[in-house]
Each structure stands twice: as structure tokens, then as C-alpha cells.
Amino acid sequence: MLDYFFKPRSVAVIGASNDPKKLGYEVFKNLQKYGGNVYPVNVKEEKVQGVKAYKSVKDIPGDVDLAIIIVPKKFVKQTLIECGEKGVKGVVIITAGFGETGAEGKREERELVEIAHSYGMRIIGPNCVGIMNTHNDLNATFIMDAKKGSIAFISQSGALGAGIVYKTVKEGIGFSKFISIGNMADLDFAELMEYLADTEEDKAMALYIEGLRDGRKFMEVAKRVTKKKPVIVLKAGKSESGARAASSHTGSLAGSYRIYEAAFKQSGVIVAETIDEMLSMARAFTQPLPRGRSVAIMTNAGGPGVLTADEIDKRGLKLANLEEKTIEELRSFLPPMAAVKNPVDMIASARGEDYYRTAKLLLSDANVDMLIAICVVPTFAGMSPTEHAEGVIRAVEEVNNGKPVLALFMAGRVSEPAKELLERYGIPTYERPEDVAAGAHALVRQAENVGLLEK
Amino acid sequence: MLDYFFKPRSVAVIGASNDPKKLGYEVFKNLQKYGGNVYPVNVKEEKVQGVKAYKSVKDIPGDVDLAIIIVPKKFVKQTLIECGEKGVKGVVIITAGFGETGAEGKREERELVEIAHSYGMRIIGPNCVGIMNTHNDLNATFIMDAKKGSIAFISQSGALGAGIVYKTVKEGIGFSKFISIGNMADLDFAELMEYLADTEEDKAMALYIEGLRDGRKFMEVAKRVTKKKPVIVLKAGKSESGARAASSHTGSLAGSYRIYEAAFKQSGVIVAETIDEMLSMARAFTQPLPRGRSVAIMTNAGGPGVLTADEIDKRGLKLANLEEKTIEELRSFLPPMAAVKNPVDMIASARGEDYYRTAKLLLSDANVDMLIAICVVPTFAGMSPTEHAEGVIRAVEEVNNGKPVLALFMAGRVSEPAKELLERYGIPTYERPEDVAAGAHALVRQAENVGLLEK
């Protein structure tokens, strides 16, 4: 239903500019990679960045599905009316200075929505960074391209959203969509969740929320949506001082966090405590859901195994009691110094073959519902973590019994090729014990939501 | 007292090798950068990596302060005796297969210590990765150089320690020393803490502990040491399953975490929950200690300000109530949309000059004990976060009243030059709200330890 936002056949950038100091320059530049028709609209220029420009959106030959409005505030209303007359379907208003400034701004904002609705148009924004769909190279924002991935990320704070995009690019974490939701004058979290519940490329939704205007609507929609797809929420304003700051920032009521938290849990929303926890949770959903809460950990170093066991425990998951035959078979090929109880510590000498055999045994163990494969800098000569990654993948392919597998590869740059390999295979890779445990925890919570596991 | 380990005039690498597949190859290669004399010892080779080799440590002309032993296990005892006869002072035994393997290994380990002590030598290890001092380019390990910094990091898990070194290199976090403490047959945490308490270049100690053999000794020493220098501990084995795994990994008793935690707190040790929290806390100590618990937050984006306020609150610190005159002055130059309460949201248009003026006012406010300066991708044209960093530094230089300043710069690679600038100036920079809050929290805890603040 909202495909005209994320898969538009044509896009107009109203306020596209030749001046690199203007946001309209960046937005039009970013849209050059998009496959559909992209038209610059500028009242003064003949050409924008070498492309023929139009004085008004109405002058564009052919249909316009999506308009990005980035003109000065005083021209927004007129621009919106012209979009309506043109038959535009979706409008992203980047321009700020509306509801976030006070009562008068709120009134103007409501007027914009009335105008849009009278033409059958929908609005994202105002006061936002824009939207991205990495699966068709649509970047209708003034920030850098996010990495392609499977998480739809909706942020109520434009700057924080942008900061997270920059951060994830650096860390190699991908998004399917990035939606800076701005003041939510029209489209809000609820409607976007409903749309994202039925898309192919979005495996999970990650929401950064400061305050909701209609909490009841959000929770009702969330209750339905979370049966289909995981929704992970980071709610700002947990503390009293944070809540006060959040409410002055967005103009919406932050409300008591405890009420939010209870409502989130009731509606199947998975609550994250930090940005990294939100991302770690959302990234897990390239894996199938588990049929139980028992985790097996395999590692080539004791320390990370212990830290991961601690984090698993903290989140109410448990370490699997391995079957006797698994323990015996592990003992048959692992060195005497190895620990064959869970966590299985294959010790530093473990090669790819050991990872393969151990992963295969653990995945085949009836007491194991999930596997976490840990690899720390293999300090032994001639080893690269890539062989360890390959071992895990081979085991998963052979056993193929639908148990989720997550990886913790802790070796900075040394492990990057291994991590890329695992990610290509759909196995999410983490760098910190608390992150991989958060991923496992989210899988369990979602299995509860869809009824695979009892709560 | 342990300078012969960290500032040796001469080092012998016993087991130095020409074979890149051997750890003795890496250790000798890493030591080539060291300023003191470094001698390879190898029973078979005339030269190692182009340097004249000796059959025995005893053949080396001149004194040897430090020996790194990396020969096969069966030769360790004889090698150690030769070190004693040579008059070596400190020995790092990298070779594994001792106390961690069981009762017989423990017996052999005790024998090594008796031999060493009979010659007046001290041992680090066995079963370790080695030691580093980044302030004199001493890398007596088989892993990559850590980045130079001000944290002395001691790890009971060699592999985890190595993983953390690799991770911190990637993230730009530095260490003054890295000590892989191995089986702690002789030197343990307590003695190393005493040594590190009096060094110039180590501003804080970060300890990764799996289990202590002599808890009472540790706590007694910690009580003294933490009055001089902060000690931050990450203790593995918090959960029952984690504790079981830790005890099988190190052979030492992990013990109940709750007992540890209580003892740590009593002795002034600052407890970290995760690796990143440990590093974030330790990094704060390039700043002075605060005289109170009231934090001012300044930001160019609401979201991160709110998240940081939440994290500050969670750790028992509080947001400062700004003085009326501060609020008035902030209002005089910040745009109408800015929030002039704490957190001060200067909004996205803030330039370096705004950072300077705001930081100066907040640092001069009598109700403010600490400042957190936040900067998210400045999306406005022609801005780079460097000007924001410069603004903060200018304010700190002018006000110069000893209040600690921490920075949260959330923009991935875009903010790296700004972060380097701040770090050079001794202002620790973080990328996540929870990390900067952990840093502030650690400063408060240490101010309590030294009696600057009441508990």
C-alpha cells in the first residue's frame, strides 16, 4: 500500500539545488543512483546537476509517484498543493519548522495533512531526514547510503537515525529501509509497521521511539504485526530527566517508561535497552526461530565462552545439557585439554575441521535449540578465521534441521573476511558477547510471539 | 620493582624462530622495534631473522634482564635453570601445558616457581600470550601491537586479551600495557597492581578476571591501590553456568559472583559488566576527578541527549540544574528552537562557535560537576565535526577549572578526525550513550575512593 514511497516509478525533488551547501543538493545527488525517473524541481535553475529542471512539479511530463519537498518553510504549503494537483501519491517533507516549534507550527502541520488528504496524498515528515530503500538504491535523504541489509529501521530522531546509519556503515551492518519519520504529522509508526509486515526484503523492524501520540493505536497494530514479523523498540526517555528532555525535543508526551514497557511486552514488541542491543536483536532474524531456549556454545577460547554463558543466563535463556553421546563423540576428536561440556571449548588449536565436526554434533543434539559459534583470533600459525567460518557453514548445510546459528567472531579486522562469509550465508555475526546473546534472546521472544514457544 | 619486565635493558627470546608458522617467529619479529638489546636463542640456528643467534641464554654476552620462553614444554625447566644461571631477572613463559592441564601440570608449575625464586627470578605465565609496553615499543607477544594509550590491561584469558587488543586497534582505543597473565604461577594480579599503581604512563588498570587463587590478598592490595589509581574489573563467571565454565577453563575457583562483587566494592574496585564498559570506564581517567555527581549534557541532536540522560540516570548520577544566569545566557545566542535546559539541545545548526560558548557557560556553572559534549553528524552544509571538537577544547582551555569533560561523537568515520583531536587533548571520546555514561560513572566512583566525594 505504501509502495509509492519505497518503490516509486518516478520521484520529484522539489528544492533540488546546484549549491553543494544546500540539503536539496545532497538529496538530488543521492537519488541519481535510483532506477526510476528522478526530476529536479527548482524555480530558478534551468538545470540541476546537469539534469533539466522544472519550475513546478506540475510541469513534469508524466506521472510523479513520490515528491521530496525541501523548499524553505514558507513555500511548503503551496508546493504541497501543486503536488496534489499533479496527482503525486506520497510526499516526504524534509523541511523543518512545523509541529516541533509549538502551537502555531502544529496548526500549520495539521493544515498540510488536510491538504494532502484532500488530494489522497500521504505525508512522511515534516522535519525529517528522508527515506531509503537499499534494495532498489532509493536514497531520498541528504545523508550517505546505508549498507544493504534486512532490517527496516524507523527513527523518530532524524539526527540520531543519521548517526546510526553512519555508524552501521562503519561497522558493516545493513538496513533494508531507513525511514526518518520526523514529526509524524500524517504517517506514523503504526501505519509503517503494517506496511513493513508484508514486505519481502524486511526481515525485522527496528524502531527508535521518543514519544507516541496515539499509544493505543500503536499497541493494537503492534499486536497484529508482531505475529508476522519481529518489532524491536528502543524507547528513549526511560528516566525522568530523559523523559522531560524527550518531550521537549519532539513535542510529544514521553509518558512513564514503565507503562510503555508493559504495553510493549503485551503487544509482542521486543524491547531493547541500547542502540546496539536494538541492532543486534534485529540482525538475528536472518535465522529461523528456535523451538526452545537451550543454547549450545562452541569456542576456541575459554574467556569469551564464559562471558557469553553469563550473558545468555542474564537474559533467561539456558545452556543446553548436551547428550551423553555428543560429549563422547566430542571427546573422540578434540584434544584432551578441550572442555567437552557446554560451552564446548575446542581450545586455540581448533581448525576449520574441528569447527565443522563440533557444530555438526551440537546441531544434531536433541537437547540443543540454538548454536552460538565463537571464534577468537586463531593465534596458531597459518590459520585465518575464514576456515572456522567455512566449517560452521558446512555443518549447517549438512545438518539442515532449522536450528538457528549465531556467530561471535572477536578479532577486529582479522576476522572481517570470515564475518562477510557468514553474513552472506545469512548467519549474523557479532563482535561482543552481549550482542550475540541479545540476538539469541530476540529469536526466543519472537518464537513466543508466534506461538512456537510458550511464554 | 618490576621494571625489568616492562623496561628491560635487554631481552632474550628463547625459542626465537625462522619459521613463520611458529610463535617464536612472531615474538622475535615483534621485538625488533624495541630499543633495548634483543637476542634470539635457538639451539639449531646460526641466525634468526638475520640476527646472530645463541645456543643458550648463557652464551649471550652482557646481561639479560628479561627472557621470553617459548620452547616446547619438555625444555622449559632446563631453559629456566639456564636463565637463573645467567642472572636473568624476569621470565615470561608463553609455553602452555602446565597448571591448566591438571594436578601433574600444577606440580610442574610449582617446581618452575621454586627454581625461579631460588635464583631470585620472577615469572609471568606460563600459558600466556606475553606482555607489551606501548610506551617504549616493547611487544613481547605473538600478536599485533596494541595502540598506545593510558590503560594498563591485564587479562587472565590470553585469547580474549588478544581479541580485545585486535578490537581496540580497529576502534582506535589505546593501552599503555597489555599483560597476559596466564596461569599466574608466580606473579598475580595483586603484585602487578602494586607495580602499576606507581607508574607514570598507566592512568588506570583494566582487569579481566576469571578466578582468583588468593581472593583475600587481591582485595587487600586493591584496597591500597585504588586509593592511588582506578582499578576496573570485568569478572567472568557471573552466572552458574558461566562460573562452571570459567573454573574448568582456568583451573581456579570461580566462586560465587555475588561474594566477589561485594568484595570488589569494599576494596574500591570499579566493577564493569561488559568488555566495552570496562574499556569505557578505564578511558575516562585522562580527565580529572569530579567534585560532585551533577552532569551537564550539550548536544546538537535531541535523541542522543535523551539516551545519554537515561544512561546517566541509570547509573545513579544526575542531571545538573543549571543556574538561571546560564539559562539566560544560553537563550541569548542559541536559536529559539534550542532547548536551554539540561540536556542543552543546540539543534542541528550549531557550529563550532556555539559549542565553544555553550561549553564555556556550562563549565562555569556552579551546579555543574561534569560535562558531556555530544555531536551527531552535522548535516548542515560545509560543517565537519572538527569545528565542534575545537569549540569544546577552546572552552576547556579558557575555563580551566578542573571539571572533567567527556565527548560522545556519533557519526562513524565522519567524526574520526574530531575524535582524534579530542583524544590528543586528553578528552576521551565515545560512540555510544551507555559508554560515555559508564565513563562518567567511573570518574564518580574513583572520586569516592580517594575521598573527594562521600559515598
XYZ file of N, CA and C in Angstrom, chain A residues 20-23 97 100-102 129 142-144 157 159-160 162-164 166-167 169-171 208 210 234-249 273-277 300-307 309-311 313-314 319 321 337 339 341-343 345 348 376-377 379-382 410-414 416 419 431-435, chain B residues 20-23 97 100-102 129 142-144 157 159-160 162-164 166-167 169-171 208 210 234-249 273-277 300-307 309-311 313-314 319 321 337 339 341-343 345 348 376-377 379-382 410-414 416 419 431-435:
516
model
N 26.169 23.061 -3.393
C 26.533 21.934 -2.518
C 26.299 22.229 -1.040
N 26.052 23.476 -0.697
C 25.799 23.782 0.716
C 24.353 23.544 1.114
N 23.489 23.254 0.103
C 22.076 23.059 0.426
C 21.720 21.572 0.500
N 20.787 21.272 1.396
C 20.351 19.882 1.536
C 19.754 19.360 0.234
N 10.431 23.214 11.011
C 9.829 24.468 11.466
C 8.339 24.351 11.687
N 7.238 20.892 15.678
C 8.272 20.868 16.723
C 8.526 22.252 17.322
N 7.931 23.313 16.693
C 8.215 24.665 17.191
C 7.143 25.191 18.140
N 6.010 24.495 18.220
C 4.972 24.974 19.137
C 3.590 24.925 18.523
N 14.789 13.488 7.857
C 15.998 13.326 7.046
C 15.675 12.688 5.695
N 19.414 13.312 2.710
C 20.634 14.080 2.446
C 21.849 13.480 3.152
N 21.737 12.186 3.532
C 22.887 11.538 4.174
C 23.403 10.384 3.322
N 24.503 9.766 3.772
C 25.140 8.718 2.979
C 24.276 7.466 2.875
N 14.048 10.338 15.681
C 15.038 11.415 15.687
C 15.831 11.321 14.400
N 18.499 13.120 13.424
C 19.942 13.170 13.630
C 20.453 11.860 14.193
N 19.724 11.302 15.174
C 20.165 10.033 15.734
C 20.105 8.951 14.664
N 20.428 9.343 11.476
C 21.570 9.564 10.585
C 22.851 9.053 11.242
N 23.026 9.394 12.510
C 24.204 8.935 13.240
C 24.301 7.418 13.226
N 23.166 6.745 13.355
C 23.163 5.278 13.355
C 23.494 4.735 11.964
N 25.465 6.178 9.781
C 26.917 6.363 9.634
C 27.674 5.300 10.413
N 27.190 5.043 11.614
C 27.822 4.047 12.489
C 27.746 2.642 11.870
N 27.353 1.795 8.749
C 28.190 1.683 7.548
C 29.607 1.325 7.977
N 30.098 2.007 9.007
C 31.445 1.741 9.513
C 31.564 0.308 10.040
N 30.494 -0.174 10.667
C 30.560 -1.491 11.308
C 30.110 -2.627 10.388
N 13.210 3.407 16.734
C 13.670 4.312 17.789
C 12.539 5.283 18.081
N 10.719 8.188 20.619
C 10.831 9.136 21.738
C 9.487 9.315 22.427
N 13.596 0.604 20.673
C 14.391 1.326 21.661
C 13.611 2.586 21.997
N 13.208 2.672 23.262
C 12.405 3.818 23.697
C 13.294 4.758 24.504
N 13.407 5.990 24.038
C 14.171 6.985 24.793
C 13.271 7.615 25.840
N 13.890 8.187 26.867
C 13.122 8.823 27.922
C 12.723 7.836 29.001
N 13.637 6.936 29.347
C 13.345 5.957 30.397
C 13.374 6.634 31.758
N 14.341 7.520 31.938
C 14.481 8.219 33.211
C 13.576 9.444 33.204
N 13.384 10.007 34.373
C 12.540 11.191 34.464
C 13.162 12.346 33.673
N 14.469 12.533 33.870
C 15.108 13.648 33.172
C 15.156 13.377 31.665
N 15.366 12.105 31.312
C 15.352 11.756 29.894
C 13.979 11.991 29.292
N 12.939 11.631 30.029
C 11.571 11.798 29.531
C 11.254 13.275 29.324
N 11.701 14.102 30.264
C 11.472 15.538 30.136
C 12.165 16.059 28.871
N 13.399 15.630 28.684
C 14.144 16.073 27.508
C 13.480 15.582 26.229
N 13.002 14.337 26.241
C 12.372 13.779 25.045
C 11.114 14.554 24.710
N 10.359 14.913 25.723
C 9.099 15.579 25.438
C 9.360 16.987 24.913
N 10.421 17.646 25.406
C 10.699 18.977 24.870
C 11.279 18.862 23.462
N 11.894 17.740 23.157
C 12.513 17.567 21.841
C 11.483 17.306 20.752
N 17.499 -2.138 25.150
C 17.949 -1.134 26.114
C 18.879 -0.099 25.492
N 19.569 -0.487 24.445
C 20.542 0.425 23.823
C 20.454 0.298 22.302
N 21.088 1.235 21.613
C 21.130 1.202 20.146
C 21.728 -0.119 19.664
N 22.843 -0.517 20.258
C 23.492 -1.746 19.804
C 22.661 -2.973 20.101
N 21.957 -2.958 21.227
C 21.091 -4.093 21.507
C 19.959 -4.168 20.484
N 36.830 -21.344 20.590
C 38.245 -21.742 20.603
C 39.011 -21.006 21.700
N 38.267 -20.358 22.622
C 38.909 -19.647 23.721
C 37.941 -19.620 24.895
N 38.440 -19.969 26.057
C 37.566 -20.090 27.219
C 36.849 -18.809 27.586
N 37.601 -17.705 27.695
C 37.055 -16.439 28.178
C 35.764 -16.014 27.505
N 35.760 -15.884 26.190
C 34.531 -15.453 25.514
C 33.380 -16.436 25.707
N 33.700 -17.726 25.856
C 32.668 -18.714 26.123
C 31.992 -18.425 27.459
N 32.811 -18.113 28.464
C 32.279 -17.818 29.799
C 31.441 -16.538 29.759
N 31.976 -15.493 29.127
C 31.244 -14.225 29.065
C 29.911 -14.407 28.338
N 28.188 -17.235 28.113
C 27.325 -18.012 29.005
C 26.679 -17.078 30.039
N 27.452 -16.163 30.577
C 26.909 -15.194 31.544
C 25.785 -14.373 30.920
N 25.993 -13.926 29.700
C 25.008 -13.062 29.047
C 23.741 -13.842 28.665
N 22.601 -16.426 30.315
C 21.935 -16.633 31.601
C 21.164 -15.392 32.048
N 21.813 -14.241 31.900
C 21.227 -12.964 32.310
C 19.896 -12.709 31.610
N 21.909 -22.757 29.122
C 22.880 -23.576 28.400
C 22.321 -24.990 28.292
N 22.021 -28.925 28.208
C 22.725 -30.099 28.742
C 22.973 -31.047 27.585
N 42.890 -31.357 26.368
C 42.716 -30.103 27.101
C 41.356 -29.444 26.832
N 37.381 -28.614 26.654
C 36.253 -28.837 27.559
C 35.082 -29.298 26.706
N 32.087 -30.115 27.812
C 30.777 -29.698 28.302
C 30.423 -28.379 27.654
N 29.198 -28.008 27.755
C 28.713 -26.754 27.192
C 29.050 -25.609 28.150
N 29.746 -24.533 27.759
C 30.351 -24.268 26.455
C 31.457 -25.255 26.084
N 34.778 -25.884 24.708
C 35.994 -25.118 24.434
C 36.955 -26.005 23.660
N 42.617 -23.259 21.507
C 43.169 -22.423 20.432
C 43.655 -23.188 19.203
N 37.872 -16.625 18.340
C 38.763 -15.523 18.697
C 40.049 -15.691 17.872
N 40.727 -14.566 17.621
C 41.974 -14.612 16.824
C 42.647 -15.975 16.897
N 45.539 -17.861 17.000
C 46.921 -17.410 17.105
C 47.870 -18.433 16.527
N 47.330 -19.583 16.166
C 48.242 -20.593 15.651
C 48.572 -20.298 14.203
N 49.782 -20.597 13.917
C 50.368 -20.252 12.626
C 49.524 -20.731 11.450
N 49.429 -19.887 10.464
C 48.799 -20.290 9.204
C 47.284 -20.368 9.265
N 35.488 -12.507 17.351
C 36.105 -11.397 18.071
C 37.551 -11.201 17.676
N 37.811 -10.584 16.582
C 39.216 -10.388 16.250
C 39.419 -9.152 15.403
N 38.605 -8.129 15.615
C 38.789 -6.891 14.874
C 38.857 -7.157 13.380
N 39.766 -6.508 12.708
C 39.844 -6.596 11.252
C 40.207 -7.982 10.761
N 40.957 -8.728 11.590
C 41.418 -10.052 11.177
C 40.256 -10.960 10.803
N 37.308 -10.035 9.574
C 36.311 -9.476 8.663
C 35.951 -10.377 7.470
N 33.627 -12.993 8.700
C 32.316 -12.462 9.025
C 31.493 -12.212 7.764
N 30.356 -9.059 17.478
C 31.728 -8.894 17.976
C 31.789 -8.892 19.492
N 30.605 -8.888 20.139
C 30.606 -8.789 21.596
C 29.652 -9.819 22.198
N 30.050 -10.435 23.318
C 29.206 -11.465 23.942
C 27.778 -10.976 24.200
N 27.616 -9.734 24.675
C 26.272 -9.253 24.993
C 25.432 -9.093 23.731
N 26.072 -8.832 22.606
C 25.310 -8.653 21.368
C 24.799 -9.984 20.820
N 57.936 -18.998 10.006
C 56.785 -18.108 10.252
C 55.579 -18.828 10.849
N 55.602 -20.166 10.838
C 54.474 -20.883 11.428
C 54.599 -21.004 12.939
N 55.773 -20.618 13.479
C 55.978 -20.788 14.922
C 55.758 -19.477 15.668
N 55.229 -19.600 16.881
C 55.002 -18.405 17.698
C 56.317 -17.680 17.980
N 50.631 -25.961 28.808
C 50.657 -27.375 29.173
C 50.991 -27.605 30.633
N 47.132 -25.615 33.811
C 45.799 -25.683 33.209
C 45.408 -27.114 32.812
N 46.391 -28.067 32.864
C 46.090 -29.423 32.396
C 45.716 -30.368 33.525
N 45.924 -29.947 34.780
C 45.561 -30.833 35.889
C 46.627 -30.878 36.961
N 50.110 -15.101 26.490
C 50.367 -14.514 25.173
C 51.594 -13.594 25.225
N 53.039 -12.671 20.696
C 52.975 -13.122 19.302
C 51.786 -12.519 18.574
N 51.229 -11.422 19.145
C 50.099 -10.762 18.478
C 50.479 -9.347 18.054
N 49.545 -8.702 17.348
C 49.834 -7.365 16.809
C 50.021 -6.323 17.902
N 42.652 -14.370 30.461
C 42.477 -15.209 29.265
C 43.339 -14.628 28.164
N 43.576 -15.560 24.966
C 42.874 -15.406 23.692
C 41.916 -14.218 23.749
N 41.199 -14.082 24.861
C 40.284 -12.951 24.977
C 41.083 -11.652 24.986
N 43.940 -11.114 23.604
C 44.370 -10.869 22.229
C 43.216 -10.327 21.401
N 42.049 -10.945 21.555
C 40.864 -10.490 20.822
C 40.566 -9.024 21.138
N 40.741 -8.651 22.392
C 40.467 -7.266 22.791
C 41.518 -6.323 22.206
N 43.041 -6.730 19.333
C 42.684 -6.592 17.919
C 41.482 -5.655 17.759
N 40.518 -5.824 18.634
C 39.310 -5.000 18.599
C 39.641 -3.523 18.860
N 42.474 -1.965 18.481
C 43.235 -1.379 17.369
C 42.259 -0.891 16.306
N 41.270 -1.716 15.998
C 40.263 -1.357 14.996
C 39.479 -0.120 15.436
N 39.194 -0.035 16.733
C 38.352 1.055 17.233
C 39.141 2.291 17.658
N 40.709 -8.258 33.406
C 39.748 -9.305 33.072
C 40.084 -10.510 33.946
N 38.977 -14.276 35.606
C 38.082 -15.443 35.593
C 37.977 -16.042 36.989
N 36.455 -6.596 35.048
C 35.396 -7.390 34.425
C 35.605 -8.815 34.906
N 34.620 -9.324 35.646
C 34.735 -10.669 36.215
C 33.851 -11.616 35.411
N 34.445 -12.623 34.821
C 33.665 -13.620 34.098
C 33.155 -14.671 35.063
N 32.091 -15.341 34.679
C 31.533 -16.370 35.537
C 30.521 -15.812 36.503
N 29.705 -14.878 36.031
C 28.664 -14.286 36.881
C 27.538 -15.287 37.099
N 27.190 -16.011 36.053
C 26.109 -16.983 36.136
C 26.681 -18.303 36.613
N 25.799 -19.207 37.014
C 26.261 -20.506 37.488
C 26.963 -21.259 36.366
N 26.341 -21.254 35.175
C 26.955 -21.992 34.074
C 28.250 -21.324 33.641
N 28.258 -19.996 33.682
C 29.486 -19.279 33.339
C 30.578 -19.591 34.339
N 30.216 -19.633 35.608
C 31.201 -19.915 36.646
C 31.780 -21.312 36.479
N 30.922 -22.266 36.152
C 31.388 -23.630 35.937
C 32.388 -23.660 34.778
N 32.019 -22.968 33.694
C 32.889 -22.946 32.525
C 34.214 -22.260 32.862
N 34.140 -21.173 33.640
C 35.365 -20.440 33.983
C 36.278 -21.323 34.812
N 35.692 -22.077 35.725
C 36.543 -22.866 36.602
C 37.185 -23.999 35.818
N 36.475 -24.576 34.825
C 37.105 -25.635 34.040
C 38.145 -25.044 33.103
N 37.990 -23.767 32.753
C 38.928 -23.150 31.817
C 40.253 -22.796 32.472
N 30.419 -4.471 33.607
C 29.569 -5.594 33.239
C 29.981 -6.247 31.924
N 30.604 -5.457 31.069
C 30.982 -5.976 29.753
C 32.383 -5.469 29.391
N 32.939 -6.031 28.339
C 34.261 -5.605 27.862
C 34.237 -4.117 27.526
N 33.201 -3.697 26.800
C 33.156 -2.296 26.389
C 32.969 -1.369 27.575
N 32.205 -1.813 28.562
C 32.047 -0.975 29.739
C 33.393 -0.843 30.457
N 23.877 18.514 19.735
C 23.276 19.136 18.559
C 22.124 18.286 18.007
N 21.684 17.308 18.802
C 20.572 16.453 18.373
C 19.872 15.931 19.615
N 18.556 16.040 19.637
C 17.799 15.673 20.822
C 17.967 14.221 21.244
N 17.801 13.309 20.292
C 17.798 11.875 20.595
C 18.972 11.417 21.455
N 20.192 11.654 21.004
C 21.340 11.189 21.787
C 21.402 11.850 23.161
N 20.911 13.087 23.265
C 20.865 13.753 24.561
C 19.951 13.000 25.515
N 18.788 12.594 25.006
C 17.835 11.856 25.826
C 18.415 10.501 26.231
N 18.990 9.785 25.270
C 19.546 8.470 25.580
C 20.669 8.578 26.615
N 20.985 11.013 28.867
C 20.338 11.342 30.147
C 19.807 10.070 30.808
N 19.193 9.187 30.016
C 18.703 7.914 30.559
C 19.836 7.102 31.176
N 20.951 7.047 30.477
C 22.070 6.217 30.942
C 22.737 6.824 32.177
N 21.167 8.613 34.434
C 20.200 8.338 35.499
C 20.317 6.897 36.003
N 20.420 5.968 35.070
C 20.501 4.540 35.385
C 21.684 4.250 36.308
N 21.324 14.806 36.398
C 21.465 15.952 35.509
C 21.522 17.213 36.355
N 20.973 20.907 37.637
C 20.012 22.006 37.474
C 20.796 23.261 37.149
N 14.518 27.549 18.706
C 14.161 26.131 18.759
C 15.023 25.328 19.728
N 16.805 23.850 23.059
C 16.348 23.618 24.434
C 17.473 24.056 25.355
N 17.402 23.971 28.656
C 17.510 23.221 29.902
C 18.487 22.074 29.672
N 18.898 21.459 30.721
C 19.821 20.347 30.639
C 19.033 19.076 30.340
N 19.336 18.285 29.270
C 20.359 18.491 28.259
C 20.109 19.744 27.409
N 20.037 21.308 24.106
C 19.978 20.887 22.706
C 20.172 22.120 21.829
N 20.561 21.144 15.243
C 21.494 20.737 14.191
C 22.293 21.881 13.568
N 26.416 14.829 16.819
C 25.969 13.867 15.821
C 26.209 14.489 14.449
N 26.393 13.619 13.444
C 26.654 14.112 12.084
C 26.083 15.500 11.860
N 24.600 17.793 9.726
C 24.080 17.591 8.385
C 24.068 18.886 7.604
N 24.378 19.971 8.287
C 24.348 21.227 7.572
C 25.596 21.401 6.738
N 25.388 22.011 5.644
C 26.405 22.133 4.610
C 27.691 22.732 5.145
N 28.797 22.189 4.693
C 30.091 22.763 4.997
C 30.565 22.540 6.414
N 28.963 10.755 17.591
C 28.289 9.621 16.955
C 28.147 9.806 15.455
N 29.179 9.582 14.720
C 28.997 9.752 13.277
C 29.922 8.857 12.488
N 30.209 7.670 13.040
C 31.040 6.729 12.294
C 32.334 7.382 11.842
N 32.722 7.114 10.615
C 34.024 7.599 10.111
C 34.079 9.117 10.010
N 32.907 9.752 9.793
C 32.863 11.196 9.597
C 33.480 11.939 10.778
N 35.844 10.859 12.830
C 37.153 10.380 13.293
C 38.198 11.479 13.490
N 37.443 13.193 16.702
C 37.733 12.348 17.860
C 39.231 12.302 18.136
N 31.366 6.527 21.363
C 30.432 6.482 20.229
C 29.034 6.087 20.659
N 28.869 5.708 21.931
C 27.564 5.216 22.372
C 27.190 5.857 23.704
N 25.911 6.214 23.862
C 25.474 6.857 25.105
C 25.865 6.067 26.352
N 25.699 4.746 26.315
C 25.995 3.941 27.508
C 27.482 3.968 27.833
N 28.317 4.146 26.826
C 29.762 4.167 27.076
C 30.208 5.475 27.732
